Each structure stands twice: as structure tokens, then as C-alpha cells.
Coordinates of N, CA and C and ligand atoms in Angstrom, one line a residue:
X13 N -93.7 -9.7 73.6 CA -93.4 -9.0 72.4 C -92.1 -8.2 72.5
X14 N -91.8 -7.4 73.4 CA -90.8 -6.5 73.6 C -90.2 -6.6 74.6
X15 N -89.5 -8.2 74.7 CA -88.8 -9.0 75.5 C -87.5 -9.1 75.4
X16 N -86.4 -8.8 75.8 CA -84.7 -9.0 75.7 C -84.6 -10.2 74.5
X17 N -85.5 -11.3 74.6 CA -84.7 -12.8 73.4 C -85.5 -11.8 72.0
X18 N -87.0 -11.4 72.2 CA -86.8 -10.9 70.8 C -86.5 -10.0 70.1
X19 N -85.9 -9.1 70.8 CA -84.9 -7.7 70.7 C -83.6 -8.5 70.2
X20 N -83.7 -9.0 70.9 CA -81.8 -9.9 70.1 C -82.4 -11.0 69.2
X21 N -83.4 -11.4 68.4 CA -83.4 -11.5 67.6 C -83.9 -10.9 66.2
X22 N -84.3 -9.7 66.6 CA -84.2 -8.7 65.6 C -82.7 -8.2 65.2
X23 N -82.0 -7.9 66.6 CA -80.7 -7.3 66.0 C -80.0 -8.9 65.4
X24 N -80.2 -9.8 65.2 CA -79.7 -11.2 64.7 C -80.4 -10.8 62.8
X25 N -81.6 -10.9 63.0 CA -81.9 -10.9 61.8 C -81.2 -9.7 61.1
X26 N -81.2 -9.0 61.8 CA -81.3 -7.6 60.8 C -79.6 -7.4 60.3
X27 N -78.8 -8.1 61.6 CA -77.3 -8.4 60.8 C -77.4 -9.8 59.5
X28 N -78.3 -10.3 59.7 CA -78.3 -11.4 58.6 C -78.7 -10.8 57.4
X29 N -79.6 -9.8 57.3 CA -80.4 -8.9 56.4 C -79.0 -8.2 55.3
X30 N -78.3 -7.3 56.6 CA -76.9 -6.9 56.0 C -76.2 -7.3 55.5
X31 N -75.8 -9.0 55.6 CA -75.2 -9.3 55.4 C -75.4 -9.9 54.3
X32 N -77.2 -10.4 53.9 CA -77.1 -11.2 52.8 C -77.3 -9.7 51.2
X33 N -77.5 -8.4 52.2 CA -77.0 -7.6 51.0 C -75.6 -7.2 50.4
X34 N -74.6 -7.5 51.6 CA -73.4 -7.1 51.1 C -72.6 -8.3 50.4
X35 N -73.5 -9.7 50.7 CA -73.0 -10.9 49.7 C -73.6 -10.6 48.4
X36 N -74.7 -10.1 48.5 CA -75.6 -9.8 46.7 C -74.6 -8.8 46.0
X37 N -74.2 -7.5 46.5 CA -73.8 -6.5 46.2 C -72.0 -7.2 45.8
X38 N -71.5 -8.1 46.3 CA -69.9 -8.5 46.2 C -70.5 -9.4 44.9
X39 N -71.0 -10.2 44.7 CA -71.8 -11.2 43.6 C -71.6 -10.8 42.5
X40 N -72.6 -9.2 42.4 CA -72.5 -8.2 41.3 C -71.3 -7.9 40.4
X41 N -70.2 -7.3 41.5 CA -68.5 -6.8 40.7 C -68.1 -8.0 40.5
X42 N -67.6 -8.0 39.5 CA -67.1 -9.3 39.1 C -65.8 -8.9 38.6
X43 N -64.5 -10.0 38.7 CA -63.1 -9.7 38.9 C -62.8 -10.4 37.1
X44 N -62.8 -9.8 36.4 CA -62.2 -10.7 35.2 C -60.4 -10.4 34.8
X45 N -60.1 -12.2 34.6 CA -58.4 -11.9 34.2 C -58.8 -12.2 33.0
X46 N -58.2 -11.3 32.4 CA -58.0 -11.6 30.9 C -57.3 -12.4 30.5
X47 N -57.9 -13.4 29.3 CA -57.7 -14.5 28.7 C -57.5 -15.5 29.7
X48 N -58.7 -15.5 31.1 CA -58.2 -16.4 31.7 C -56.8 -16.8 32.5
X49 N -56.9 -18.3 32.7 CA -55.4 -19.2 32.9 C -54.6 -18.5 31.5
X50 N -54.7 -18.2 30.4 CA -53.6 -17.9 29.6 C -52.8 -16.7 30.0
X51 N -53.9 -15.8 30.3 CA -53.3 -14.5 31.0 C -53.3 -13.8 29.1
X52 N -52.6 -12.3 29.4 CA -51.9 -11.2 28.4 C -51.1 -11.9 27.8
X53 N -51.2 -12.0 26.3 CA -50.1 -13.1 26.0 C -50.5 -13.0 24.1
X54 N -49.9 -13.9 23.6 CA -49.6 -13.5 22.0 C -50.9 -14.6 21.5
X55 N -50.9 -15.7 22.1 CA -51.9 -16.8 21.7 C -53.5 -16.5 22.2
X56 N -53.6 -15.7 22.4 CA -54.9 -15.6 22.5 C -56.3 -15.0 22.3
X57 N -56.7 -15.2 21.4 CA -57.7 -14.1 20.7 C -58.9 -13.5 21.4
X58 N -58.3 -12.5 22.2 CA -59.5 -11.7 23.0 C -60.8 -11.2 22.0
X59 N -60.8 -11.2 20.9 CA -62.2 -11.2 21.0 C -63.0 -12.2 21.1
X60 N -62.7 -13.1 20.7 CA -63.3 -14.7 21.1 C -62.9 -14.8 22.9
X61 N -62.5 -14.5 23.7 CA -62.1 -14.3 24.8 C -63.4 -13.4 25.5
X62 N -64.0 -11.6 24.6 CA -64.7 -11.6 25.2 C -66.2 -11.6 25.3
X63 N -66.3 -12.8 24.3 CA -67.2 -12.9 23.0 C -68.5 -13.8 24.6
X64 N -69.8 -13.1 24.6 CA -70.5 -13.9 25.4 C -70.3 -13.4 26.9
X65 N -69.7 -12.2 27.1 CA -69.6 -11.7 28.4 C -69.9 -10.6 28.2
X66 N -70.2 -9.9 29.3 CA -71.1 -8.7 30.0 C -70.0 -8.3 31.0
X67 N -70.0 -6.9 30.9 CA -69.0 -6.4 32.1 C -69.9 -4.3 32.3
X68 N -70.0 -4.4 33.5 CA -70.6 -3.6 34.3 C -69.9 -3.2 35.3
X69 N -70.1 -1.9 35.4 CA -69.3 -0.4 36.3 C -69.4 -1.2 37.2
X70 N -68.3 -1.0 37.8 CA -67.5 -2.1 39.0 C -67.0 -3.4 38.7
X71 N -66.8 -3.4 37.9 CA -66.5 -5.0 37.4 C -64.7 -4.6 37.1
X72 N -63.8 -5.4 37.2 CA -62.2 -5.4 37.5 C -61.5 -6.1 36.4
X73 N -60.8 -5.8 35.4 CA -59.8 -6.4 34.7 C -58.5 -6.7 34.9
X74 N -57.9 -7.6 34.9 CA -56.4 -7.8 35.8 C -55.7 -8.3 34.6
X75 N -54.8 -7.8 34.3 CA -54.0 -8.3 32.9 C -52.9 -9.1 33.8
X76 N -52.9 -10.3 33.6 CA -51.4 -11.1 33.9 C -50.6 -11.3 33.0
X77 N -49.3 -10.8 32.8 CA -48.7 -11.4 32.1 C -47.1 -11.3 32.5
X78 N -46.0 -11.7 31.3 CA -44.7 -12.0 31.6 C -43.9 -10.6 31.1
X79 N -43.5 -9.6 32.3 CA -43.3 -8.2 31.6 C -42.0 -8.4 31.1
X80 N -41.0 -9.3 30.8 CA -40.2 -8.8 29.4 C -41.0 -9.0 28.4
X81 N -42.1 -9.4 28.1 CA -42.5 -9.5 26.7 C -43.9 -8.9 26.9
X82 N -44.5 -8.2 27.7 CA -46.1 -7.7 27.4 C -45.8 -6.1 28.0
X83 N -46.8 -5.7 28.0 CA -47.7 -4.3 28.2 C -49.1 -4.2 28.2
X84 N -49.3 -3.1 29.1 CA -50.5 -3.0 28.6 C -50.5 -1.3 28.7
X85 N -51.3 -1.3 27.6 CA -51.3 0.7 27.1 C -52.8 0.7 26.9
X86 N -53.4 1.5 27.5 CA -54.7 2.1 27.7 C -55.1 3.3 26.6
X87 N -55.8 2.7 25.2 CA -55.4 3.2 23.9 C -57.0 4.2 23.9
X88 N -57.1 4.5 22.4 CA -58.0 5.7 21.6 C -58.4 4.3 21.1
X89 N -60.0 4.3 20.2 CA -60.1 3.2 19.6 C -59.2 3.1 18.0
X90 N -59.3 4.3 17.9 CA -58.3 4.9 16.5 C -57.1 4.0 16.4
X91 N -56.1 4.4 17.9 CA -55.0 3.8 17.6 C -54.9 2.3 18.4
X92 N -56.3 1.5 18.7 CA -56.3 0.0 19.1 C -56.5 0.2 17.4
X93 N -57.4 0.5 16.7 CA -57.8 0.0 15.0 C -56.5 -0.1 14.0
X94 N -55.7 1.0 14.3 CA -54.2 1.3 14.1 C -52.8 0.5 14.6
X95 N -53.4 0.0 15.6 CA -52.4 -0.6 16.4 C -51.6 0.1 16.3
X96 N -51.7 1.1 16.6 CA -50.4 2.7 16.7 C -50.6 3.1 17.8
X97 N -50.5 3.1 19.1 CA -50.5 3.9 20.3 C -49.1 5.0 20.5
X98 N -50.0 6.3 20.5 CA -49.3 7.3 20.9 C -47.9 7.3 21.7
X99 N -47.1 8.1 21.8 CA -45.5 7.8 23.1 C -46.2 8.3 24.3
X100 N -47.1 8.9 24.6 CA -47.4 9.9 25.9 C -48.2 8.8 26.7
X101 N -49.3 8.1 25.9 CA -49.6 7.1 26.6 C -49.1 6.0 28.0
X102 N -49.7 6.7 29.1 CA -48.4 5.3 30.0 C -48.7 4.0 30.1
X103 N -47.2 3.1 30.5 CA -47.8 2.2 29.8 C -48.1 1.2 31.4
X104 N -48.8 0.3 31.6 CA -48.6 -0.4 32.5 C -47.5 -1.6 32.4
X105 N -46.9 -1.8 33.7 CA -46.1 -2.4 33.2 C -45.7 -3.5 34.5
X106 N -46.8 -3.5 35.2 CA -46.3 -4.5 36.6 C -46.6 -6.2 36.0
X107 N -47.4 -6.4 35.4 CA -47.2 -7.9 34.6 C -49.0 -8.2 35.8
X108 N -49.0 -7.4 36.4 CA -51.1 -7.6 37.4 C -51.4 -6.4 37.4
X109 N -51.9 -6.2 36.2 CA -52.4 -5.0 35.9 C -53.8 -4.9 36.2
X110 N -54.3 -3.9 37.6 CA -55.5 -4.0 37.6 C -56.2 -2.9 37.3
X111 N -57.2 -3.0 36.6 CA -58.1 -1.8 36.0 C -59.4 -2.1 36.3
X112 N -60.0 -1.1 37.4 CA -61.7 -0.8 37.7 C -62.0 0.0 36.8
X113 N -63.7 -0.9 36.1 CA -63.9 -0.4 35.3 C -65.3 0.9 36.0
X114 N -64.6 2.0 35.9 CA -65.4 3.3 36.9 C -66.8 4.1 36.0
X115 N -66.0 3.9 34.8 CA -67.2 4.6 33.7 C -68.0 3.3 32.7
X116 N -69.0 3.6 32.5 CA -69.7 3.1 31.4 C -69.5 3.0 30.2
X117 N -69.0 2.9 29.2 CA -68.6 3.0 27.8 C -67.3 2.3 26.8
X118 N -66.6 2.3 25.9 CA -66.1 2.0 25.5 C -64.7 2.1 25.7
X119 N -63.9 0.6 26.4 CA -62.4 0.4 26.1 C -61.8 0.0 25.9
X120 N -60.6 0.1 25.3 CA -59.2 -0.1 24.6 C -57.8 -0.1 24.7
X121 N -57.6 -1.6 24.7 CA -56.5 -1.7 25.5 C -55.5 -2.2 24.4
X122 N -54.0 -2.3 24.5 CA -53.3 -3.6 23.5 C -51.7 -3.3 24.2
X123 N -51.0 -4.6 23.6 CA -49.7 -4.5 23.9 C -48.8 -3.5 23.2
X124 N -47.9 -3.2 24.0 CA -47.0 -2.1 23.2 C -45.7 -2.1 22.7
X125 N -45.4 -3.7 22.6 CA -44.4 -4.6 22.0 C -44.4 -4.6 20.4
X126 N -43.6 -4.6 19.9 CA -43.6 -4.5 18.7 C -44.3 -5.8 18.0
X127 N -45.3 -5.8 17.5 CA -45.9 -6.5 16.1 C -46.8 -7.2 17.1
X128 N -47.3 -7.0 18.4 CA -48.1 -8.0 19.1 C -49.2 -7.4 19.0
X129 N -49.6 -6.4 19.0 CA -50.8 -5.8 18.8 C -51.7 -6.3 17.3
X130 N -51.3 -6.2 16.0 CA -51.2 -7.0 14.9 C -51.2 -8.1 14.9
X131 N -50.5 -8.8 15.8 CA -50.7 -10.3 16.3 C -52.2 -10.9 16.8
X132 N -52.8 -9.8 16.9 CA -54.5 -10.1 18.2 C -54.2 -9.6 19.6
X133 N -52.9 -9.1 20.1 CA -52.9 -9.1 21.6 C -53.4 -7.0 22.1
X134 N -55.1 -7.6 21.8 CA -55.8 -6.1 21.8 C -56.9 -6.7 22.5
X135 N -57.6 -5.6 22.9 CA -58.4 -5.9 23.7 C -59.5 -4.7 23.8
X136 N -60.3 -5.1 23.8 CA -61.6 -4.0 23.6 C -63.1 -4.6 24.3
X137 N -63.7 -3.9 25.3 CA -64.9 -3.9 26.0 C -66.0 -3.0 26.4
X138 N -67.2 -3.1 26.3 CA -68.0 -2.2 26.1 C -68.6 -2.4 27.9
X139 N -68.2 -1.2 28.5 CA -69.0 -1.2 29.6 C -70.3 -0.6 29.9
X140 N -71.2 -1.7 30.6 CA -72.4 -0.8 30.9 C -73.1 -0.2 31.9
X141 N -73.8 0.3 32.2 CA -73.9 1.1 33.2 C -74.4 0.7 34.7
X142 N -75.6 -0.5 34.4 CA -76.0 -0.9 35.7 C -76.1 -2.5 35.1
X143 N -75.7 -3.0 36.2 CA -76.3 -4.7 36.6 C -77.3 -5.2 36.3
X144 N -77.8 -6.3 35.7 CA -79.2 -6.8 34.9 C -79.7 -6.6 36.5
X145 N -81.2 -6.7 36.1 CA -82.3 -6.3 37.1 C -82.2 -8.0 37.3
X146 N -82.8 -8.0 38.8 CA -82.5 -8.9 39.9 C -83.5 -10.4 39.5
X147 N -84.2 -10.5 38.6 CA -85.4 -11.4 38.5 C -84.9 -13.0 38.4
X148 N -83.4 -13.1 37.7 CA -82.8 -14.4 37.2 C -82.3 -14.7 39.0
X149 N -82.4 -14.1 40.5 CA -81.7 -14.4 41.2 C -82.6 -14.1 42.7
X150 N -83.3 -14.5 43.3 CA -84.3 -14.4 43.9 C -83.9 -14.6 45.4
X151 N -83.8 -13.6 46.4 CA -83.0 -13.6 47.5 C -82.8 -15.3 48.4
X152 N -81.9 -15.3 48.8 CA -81.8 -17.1 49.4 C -82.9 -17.2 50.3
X153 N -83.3 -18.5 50.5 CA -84.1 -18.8 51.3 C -86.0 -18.3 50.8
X154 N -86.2 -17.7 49.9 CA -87.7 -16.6 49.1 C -88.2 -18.2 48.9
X155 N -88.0 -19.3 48.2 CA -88.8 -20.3 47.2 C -88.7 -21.4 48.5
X156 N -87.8 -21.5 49.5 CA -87.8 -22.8 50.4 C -89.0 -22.3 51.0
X157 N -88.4 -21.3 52.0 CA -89.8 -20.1 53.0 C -90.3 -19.3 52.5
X158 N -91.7 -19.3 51.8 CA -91.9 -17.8 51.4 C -92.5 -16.8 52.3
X159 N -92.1 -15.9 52.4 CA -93.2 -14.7 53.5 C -94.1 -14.4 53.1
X160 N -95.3 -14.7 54.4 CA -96.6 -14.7 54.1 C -96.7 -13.7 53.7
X161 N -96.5 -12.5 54.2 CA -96.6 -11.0 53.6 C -96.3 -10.1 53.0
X162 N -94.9 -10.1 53.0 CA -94.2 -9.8 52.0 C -94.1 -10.3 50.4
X163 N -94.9 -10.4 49.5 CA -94.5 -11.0 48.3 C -94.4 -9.5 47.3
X164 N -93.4 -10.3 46.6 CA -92.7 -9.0 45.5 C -93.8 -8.4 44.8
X165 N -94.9 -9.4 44.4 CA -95.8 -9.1 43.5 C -97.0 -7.5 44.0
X166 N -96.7 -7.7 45.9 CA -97.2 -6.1 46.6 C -96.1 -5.1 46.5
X167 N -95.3 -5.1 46.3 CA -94.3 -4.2 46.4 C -94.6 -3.0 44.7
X168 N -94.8 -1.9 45.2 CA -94.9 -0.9 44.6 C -93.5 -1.1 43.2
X169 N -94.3 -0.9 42.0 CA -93.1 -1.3 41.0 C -92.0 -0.4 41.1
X170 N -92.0 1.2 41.6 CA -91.3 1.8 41.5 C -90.0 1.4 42.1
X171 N -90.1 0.8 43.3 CA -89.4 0.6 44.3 C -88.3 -1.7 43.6
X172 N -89.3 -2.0 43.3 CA -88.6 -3.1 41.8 C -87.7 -2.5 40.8
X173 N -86.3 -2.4 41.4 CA -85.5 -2.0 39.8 C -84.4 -1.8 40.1
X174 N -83.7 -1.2 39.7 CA -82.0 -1.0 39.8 C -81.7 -1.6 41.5
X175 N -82.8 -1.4 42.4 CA -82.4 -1.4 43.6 C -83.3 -2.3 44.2
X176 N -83.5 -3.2 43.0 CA -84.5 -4.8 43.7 C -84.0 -5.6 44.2
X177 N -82.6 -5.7 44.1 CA -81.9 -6.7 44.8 C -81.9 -6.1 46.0
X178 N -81.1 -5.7 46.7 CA -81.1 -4.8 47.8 C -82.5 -4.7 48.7
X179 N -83.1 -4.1 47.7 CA -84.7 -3.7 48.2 C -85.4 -5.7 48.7
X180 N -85.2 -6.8 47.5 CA -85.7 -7.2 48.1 C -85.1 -8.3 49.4
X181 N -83.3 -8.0 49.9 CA -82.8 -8.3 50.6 C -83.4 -8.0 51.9
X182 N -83.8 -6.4 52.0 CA -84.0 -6.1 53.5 C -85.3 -6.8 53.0
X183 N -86.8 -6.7 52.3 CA -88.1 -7.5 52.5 C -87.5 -9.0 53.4
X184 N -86.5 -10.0 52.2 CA -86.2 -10.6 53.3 C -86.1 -10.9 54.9
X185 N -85.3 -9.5 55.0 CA -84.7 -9.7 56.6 C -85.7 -9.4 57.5
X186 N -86.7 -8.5 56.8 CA -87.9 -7.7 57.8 C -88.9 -9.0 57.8
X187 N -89.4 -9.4 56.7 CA -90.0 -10.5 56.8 C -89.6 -11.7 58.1
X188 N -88.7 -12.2 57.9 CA -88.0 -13.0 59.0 C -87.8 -13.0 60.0
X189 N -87.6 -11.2 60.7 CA -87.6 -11.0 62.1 C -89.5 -10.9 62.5
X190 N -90.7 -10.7 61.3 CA -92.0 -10.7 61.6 C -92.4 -12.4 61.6
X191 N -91.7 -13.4 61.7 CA -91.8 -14.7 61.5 C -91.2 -15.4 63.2
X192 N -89.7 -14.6 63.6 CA -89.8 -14.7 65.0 C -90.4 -14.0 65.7
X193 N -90.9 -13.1 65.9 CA -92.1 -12.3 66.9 C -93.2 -12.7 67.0
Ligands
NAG30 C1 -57.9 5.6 29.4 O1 -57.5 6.9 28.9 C2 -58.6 7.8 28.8 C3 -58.1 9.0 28.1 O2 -56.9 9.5 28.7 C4 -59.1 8.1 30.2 O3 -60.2 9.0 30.1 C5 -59.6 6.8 30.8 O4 -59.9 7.0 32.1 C6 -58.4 5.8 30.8 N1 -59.0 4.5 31.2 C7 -58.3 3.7 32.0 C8 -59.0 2.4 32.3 O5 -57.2 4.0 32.4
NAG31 C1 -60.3 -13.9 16.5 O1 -61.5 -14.7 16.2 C2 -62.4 -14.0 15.4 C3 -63.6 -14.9 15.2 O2 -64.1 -15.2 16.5 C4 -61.8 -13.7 14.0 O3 -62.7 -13.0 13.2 C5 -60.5 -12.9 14.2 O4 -59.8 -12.7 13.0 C6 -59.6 -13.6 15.2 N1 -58.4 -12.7 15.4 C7 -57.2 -13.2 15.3 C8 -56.1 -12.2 15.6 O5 -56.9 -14.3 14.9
CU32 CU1 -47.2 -8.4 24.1

């Protein structure tokens, strides 16, 4: 039981445990370029762009585009509806514009080129707070091997929720090193 091979295969499992949480948790943030291959640009209608997507706190916007002709200005919804952005506003201006989205709620972005904002080159996204709950995604290896002991269905509900993924990564890992012992 408390033999050198199964001590090193606890510390095996338990780095696999880690690791299949910090692949679930990288999964989650998700990197979006706006409009795609098109990038920041005059042809492209970001609301149809972000029509059918979900973006959540940690999730990354990267505006590409060609900076003699783009911007990007981090607007009021007033003056995205206005296509008026303030002079004080700064503007971004590297052409890989990356923006972590840190808060939950509503933002507004557009070019600050003359008539391109009016054109469609605006951009607006509603961030939300936490990641859909884990159920569409069932830790690897759960449906090939299931653990005889571990099933989600004993697991205290409280402990099922924002932190089921996670939560049911280590059941995973703990299950698995009770499978080599
Ligand atoms: C946009 O500007 C608002 C108001 O200044 C600020 O609170 C927010 O953090 C900015 N967002 C980004 C993504 O820069
Ligand atoms: C973008 O497409 C939507 C419909 O998906 C349309 O209502 C809107 O007018 C379009 N915007 C531009 C600038 O063409
Ligand atoms: Cu532009």
C-alpha cells in the first residue's frame, strides 16, 4: 500500500489531475479576433460578426487591423449610438489591439476615422460574468472509465457549480490514483 511505485504514482496522478485542470480552465478564456480573417476593417458587419457568440470575464478581443486607415477608441454607448467619440478618449493605435475583457457588462468600441464608424466599423459586446456550468463537457476519460465511486450524481450539489469543472477534475484525478492502489 505505502510502497515507493505507489507514492510515485499518486504524485503522477495528481500532476495529471493538475494538469487536466489547467487545460479545462485555458479551454474556458477564449481569444477572439474581431471579424475574424477580415480583421478591423470597413467591410464588415460586426453585429452579424457577433451575432451567436458568448464572451465571458477572461475572454480576449484582439482588433487587427491596417493603422493608416483604423482605430480603435473604447467608447460611451451614447457616443458608439452617435458615432461621436469624445477627443480625451485614447485611441489605440498599434493595428493588435488587445483587450481583456476584466469586467462583466457592457462594451463599446468603434473606429475613429472619419465616416467609418457610420459605415458599421462599431462594435459592441455584452460581457458576462461566469462560464456556462460544466454539464455540456464531462472531464476526459469520465464515459470511457467511469469511477466506481466517485459519481457526480454523490457529490453534494453545493459543491456542483461555478466550480464543477475544477471540482469535477480533481474527483477525476483522486478517483484514478484509488484505481492504482
Ligand atoms: C473603457 O472606458 C471606460 C470608461 O473610461 C473604462 O471604465 C473601461 O475600463 C474601459 N474599457 C476598456 C476595455 O478599456
Ligand atoms: C448588419 O446586419 C444587420 C442584420 O444582421 C443589419 O440590421 C444592419 O443594418 C447591418 N449593418 C450594416 C452597417 O450594414
Ligand atoms: Cu476604420
Amino acid at each position: 500500500m505505502a510502497s515507493s511505485s505507489s507514492k510515485k504514482h499518486v504524485i503522477i496522478l495528481f500532476s495529471m489531475a493538475i494538469a487536466t485542470i489547467a487545460m479545462l480552465n485555458g479551454a474556458l478564456a477564449k481569444e477572439y479576433t474581431v471579424g475574424d480573417d477580415k480583421g478591423w476593417r470597413l467591410d464588415v458587419n460586426y453585429t452579424d460578426w457577433v451575432h451567436g457568440k458568448e464572451f465571458f470575464v477572461g475572454d480576449t478581443l484582439v482588433f487587427k487591423y491596417n493603422t493608416q486607415f483604423h482605430n480603435v477608441i473604447n467608447v460611451t454607448e451614447a457616443e458608439y449610438q452617435a458615432c461621436n467619440p469624445s477627443q480625451n478618449e485614447p485611441r489605440l493605435t498599434t493595428g493588435n489591439d488587445v483587450i481583456k475583457l476584466v469586467n462583466p457588462g457592457n462594451y463599446w468600441f468603434l473606429c475613429g476615422f472619419p465616416s467609418h464608424c457610420t459605415q458599421g466599423q462599431k462594435l459592441t459586446v455584452l460581457v458576462q460574468a461566469q462560464a456556462p456550468a460544466p454539464e455540456a463537457m464531462p472531464p476526459p476519460g469520465a464515459t470511457a472509465t467511469p469511477p466506481p465511486e466517485a459519481s457526480m450524481a454523490k457529490l453534494p450539489a453545493t459543491l456542483i457549480g461555478s466550480s464543477g469543472i475544477t471540482f469535477s477534475a480533481v474527483v477525476f484525478g483522486i478517483a484514478a490514483i484509488g484505481l492504482f492502489l
